[in-house]
Amino acid sequence: MIENIFLALGLVLILEGLVYALAPSLVERFLIALSALSEDNRRLLGLAAMAIGLVMVWAAKTLGA
């Protein structure tokens, strides 16, 4: 169980690191655009991201990961 948590966190850090390493200016523009959204829209975006992540984890477990 704990190994799955470490695996998931490691993959998130790899992806985050790649984005910051390969496109730092894009991240900066994204953060500026994100700050222009209302708090409710940011909350909705976060909930949508969580739902997509949940579906992806469920699909991976269903497929045998």
mmCIF file with all atom_site columns, C-alpha atoms in Angstrom:
data_model
loop_
_atom_site.group_PDB
_atom_site.id
_atom_site.type_symbol
_atom_site.label_atom_id
_atom_site.label_alt_id
_atom_site.label_comp_id
_atom_site.label_asym_id
_atom_site.label_entity_id
_atom_site.label_seq_id
_atom_site.pdbx_PDB_ins_code
_atom_site.Cartn_x
_atom_site.Cartn_y
_atom_site.Cartn_z
_atom_site.occupancy
_atom_site.B_iso_or_equiv
_atom_site.pdbx_formal_charge
_atom_site.auth_seq_id
_atom_site.auth_comp_id
_atom_site.auth_asym_id
_atom_site.auth_atom_id
_atom_site.pdbx_PDB_model_num
ATOM 1  C CA . MET A 1 1  ? 0.000   0.000  0.000   1.00 0.00 ? 1  MET A CA 1
ATOM 2  C CA . ILE A 1 2  ? 2.667   2.521  1.019   1.00 0.00 ? 2  ILE A CA 1
ATOM 3  C CA . GLU A 1 3  ? 4.695   1.630  -2.071  1.00 0.00 ? 3  GLU A CA 1
ATOM 4  C CA . ASN A 1 4  ? 1.748   2.677  -4.256  1.00 0.00 ? 4  ASN A CA 1
ATOM 5  C CA . ILE A 1 5  ? 1.588   6.025  -2.473  1.00 0.00 ? 5  ILE A CA 1
ATOM 6  C CA . PHE A 1 6  ? 5.313   6.591  -3.001  1.00 0.00 ? 6  PHE A CA 1
ATOM 7  C CA . LEU A 1 7  ? 4.973   5.562  -6.642  1.00 0.00 ? 7  LEU A CA 1
ATOM 8  C CA . ALA A 1 8  ? 2.087   7.973  -7.218  1.00 0.00 ? 8  ALA A CA 1
ATOM 9  C CA . LEU A 1 9  ? 3.848   10.867 -5.489  1.00 0.00 ? 9  LEU A CA 1
ATOM 10 C CA . GLY A 1 10 ? 7.052   10.149 -7.387  1.00 0.00 ? 10 GLY A CA 1
ATOM 11 C CA . LEU A 1 11 ? 5.228   10.195 -10.712 1.00 0.00 ? 11 LEU A CA 1
ATOM 12 C CA . VAL A 1 12 ? 3.546   13.489 -9.838  1.00 0.00 ? 12 VAL A CA 1
ATOM 13 C CA . LEU A 1 13 ? 6.911   15.025 -8.935  1.00 0.00 ? 13 LEU A CA 1
ATOM 14 C CA . ILE A 1 14 ? 8.467   13.763 -12.180 1.00 0.00 ? 14 ILE A CA 1
ATOM 15 C CA . LEU A 1 15 ? 5.686   15.303 -14.263 1.00 0.00 ? 15 LEU A CA 1
ATOM 16 C CA . GLU A 1 16 ? 5.757   18.569 -12.318 1.00 0.00 ? 16 GLU A CA 1
ATOM 17 C CA . GLY A 1 17 ? 9.527   18.734 -12.635 1.00 0.00 ? 17 GLY A CA 1
ATOM 18 C CA . LEU A 1 18 ? 9.385   18.114 -16.379 1.00 0.00 ? 18 LEU A CA 1
ATOM 19 C CA . VAL A 1 19 ? 6.909   20.944 -16.876 1.00 0.00 ? 19 VAL A CA 1
ATOM 20 C CA . TYR A 1 20 ? 9.027   23.393 -14.879 1.00 0.00 ? 20 TYR A CA 1
ATOM 21 C CA . ALA A 1 21 ? 12.247  22.247 -16.587 1.00 0.00 ? 21 ALA A CA 1
ATOM 22 C CA . LEU A 1 22 ? 10.954  22.251 -20.162 1.00 0.00 ? 22 LEU A CA 1
ATOM 23 C CA . ALA A 1 23 ? 8.550   25.189 -20.168 1.00 0.00 ? 23 ALA A CA 1
ATOM 24 C CA . PRO A 1 24 ? 9.043   27.576 -17.244 1.00 0.00 ? 24 PRO A CA 1
ATOM 25 C CA . SER A 1 25 ? 7.608   30.541 -19.129 1.00 0.00 ? 25 SER A CA 1
ATOM 26 C CA . LEU A 1 26 ? 4.488   28.548 -19.946 1.00 0.00 ? 26 LEU A CA 1
ATOM 27 C CA . VAL A 1 27 ? 4.039   27.776 -16.252 1.00 0.00 ? 27 VAL A CA 1
ATOM 28 C CA . GLU A 1 28 ? 4.386   31.474 -15.467 1.00 0.00 ? 28 GLU A CA 1
ATOM 29 C CA . ARG A 1 29 ? 1.740   32.412 -18.044 1.00 0.00 ? 29 ARG A CA 1
ATOM 30 C CA . PHE A 1 30 ? -0.549  29.669 -16.741 1.00 0.00 ? 30 PHE A CA 1
ATOM 31 C CA . LEU A 1 31 ? -0.236  30.975 -13.180 1.00 0.00 ? 31 LEU A CA 1
ATOM 32 C CA . ILE A 1 32 ? -1.044  34.510 -14.331 1.00 0.00 ? 32 ILE A CA 1
ATOM 33 C CA . ALA A 1 33 ? -4.118  33.238 -16.197 1.00 0.00 ? 33 ALA A CA 1
ATOM 34 C CA . LEU A 1 34 ? -5.123  31.170 -13.175 1.00 0.00 ? 34 LEU A CA 1
ATOM 35 C CA . SER A 1 35 ? -4.901  34.185 -10.871 1.00 0.00 ? 35 SER A CA 1
ATOM 36 C CA . ALA A 1 36 ? -7.319  36.021 -13.160 1.00 0.00 ? 36 ALA A CA 1
ATOM 37 C CA . LEU A 1 37 ? -10.034 33.420 -12.490 1.00 0.00 ? 37 LEU A CA 1
ATOM 38 C CA . SER A 1 38 ? -12.468 33.841 -9.648  1.00 0.00 ? 38 SER A CA 1
ATOM 39 C CA . GLU A 1 39 ? -12.087 31.704 -6.546  1.00 0.00 ? 39 GLU A CA 1
ATOM 40 C CA . ASP A 1 40 ? -15.193 29.708 -7.461  1.00 0.00 ? 40 ASP A CA 1
ATOM 41 C CA . ASN A 1 41 ? -13.807 28.936 -10.926 1.00 0.00 ? 41 ASN A CA 1
ATOM 42 C CA . ARG A 1 42 ? -10.462 27.850 -9.444  1.00 0.00 ? 42 ARG A CA 1
ATOM 43 C CA . ARG A 1 43 ? -12.305 25.609 -7.003  1.00 0.00 ? 43 ARG A CA 1
ATOM 44 C CA . LEU A 1 44 ? -14.320 24.088 -9.858  1.00 0.00 ? 44 LEU A CA 1
ATOM 45 C CA . LEU A 1 45 ? -11.127 23.546 -11.848 1.00 0.00 ? 45 LEU A CA 1
ATOM 46 C CA . GLY A 1 46 ? -9.565  21.794 -8.860  1.00 0.00 ? 46 GLY A CA 1
ATOM 47 C CA . LEU A 1 47 ? -12.593 19.558 -8.398  1.00 0.00 ? 47 LEU A CA 1
ATOM 48 C CA . ALA A 1 48 ? -12.569 18.671 -12.100 1.00 0.00 ? 48 ALA A CA 1
ATOM 49 C CA . ALA A 1 49 ? -8.871  17.786 -11.885 1.00 0.00 ? 49 ALA A CA 1
ATOM 50 C CA . MET A 1 50 ? -9.562  15.590 -8.863  1.00 0.00 ? 50 MET A CA 1
ATOM 51 C CA . ALA A 1 51 ? -12.415 13.827 -10.668 1.00 0.00 ? 51 ALA A CA 1
ATOM 52 C CA . ILE A 1 52 ? -10.240 13.176 -13.729 1.00 0.00 ? 52 ILE A CA 1
ATOM 53 C CA . GLY A 1 53 ? -7.473  11.859 -11.479 1.00 0.00 ? 53 GLY A CA 1
ATOM 54 C CA . LEU A 1 54 ? -9.915  9.587  -9.676  1.00 0.00 ? 54 LEU A CA 1
ATOM 55 C CA . VAL A 1 55 ? -11.142 8.161  -12.979 1.00 0.00 ? 55 VAL A CA 1
ATOM 56 C CA . MET A 1 56 ? -7.551  7.609  -14.118 1.00 0.00 ? 56 MET A CA 1
ATOM 57 C CA . VAL A 1 57 ? -6.629  5.788  -10.896 1.00 0.00 ? 57 VAL A CA 1
ATOM 58 C CA . TRP A 1 58 ? -9.782  3.678  -11.093 1.00 0.00 ? 58 TRP A CA 1
ATOM 59 C CA . ALA A 1 59 ? -9.030  2.814  -14.745 1.00 0.00 ? 59 ALA A CA 1
ATOM 60 C CA . ALA A 1 60 ? -5.444  1.886  -13.924 1.00 0.00 ? 60 ALA A CA 1
ATOM 61 C CA . LYS A 1 61 ? -6.556  -0.370 -11.070 1.00 0.00 ? 61 LYS A CA 1
ATOM 62 C CA . THR A 1 62 ? -9.247  -1.935 -13.266 1.00 0.00 ? 62 THR A CA 1
ATOM 63 C CA . LEU A 1 63 ? -6.668  -2.659 -15.971 1.00 0.00 ? 63 LEU A CA 1
ATOM 64 C CA . GLY A 1 64 ? -4.427  -4.376 -13.457 1.00 0.00 ? 64 GLY A CA 1
ATOM 65 C CA . ALA A 1 65 ? -1.931  -1.799 -12.243 1.00 0.00 ? 65 ALA A CA 1
#
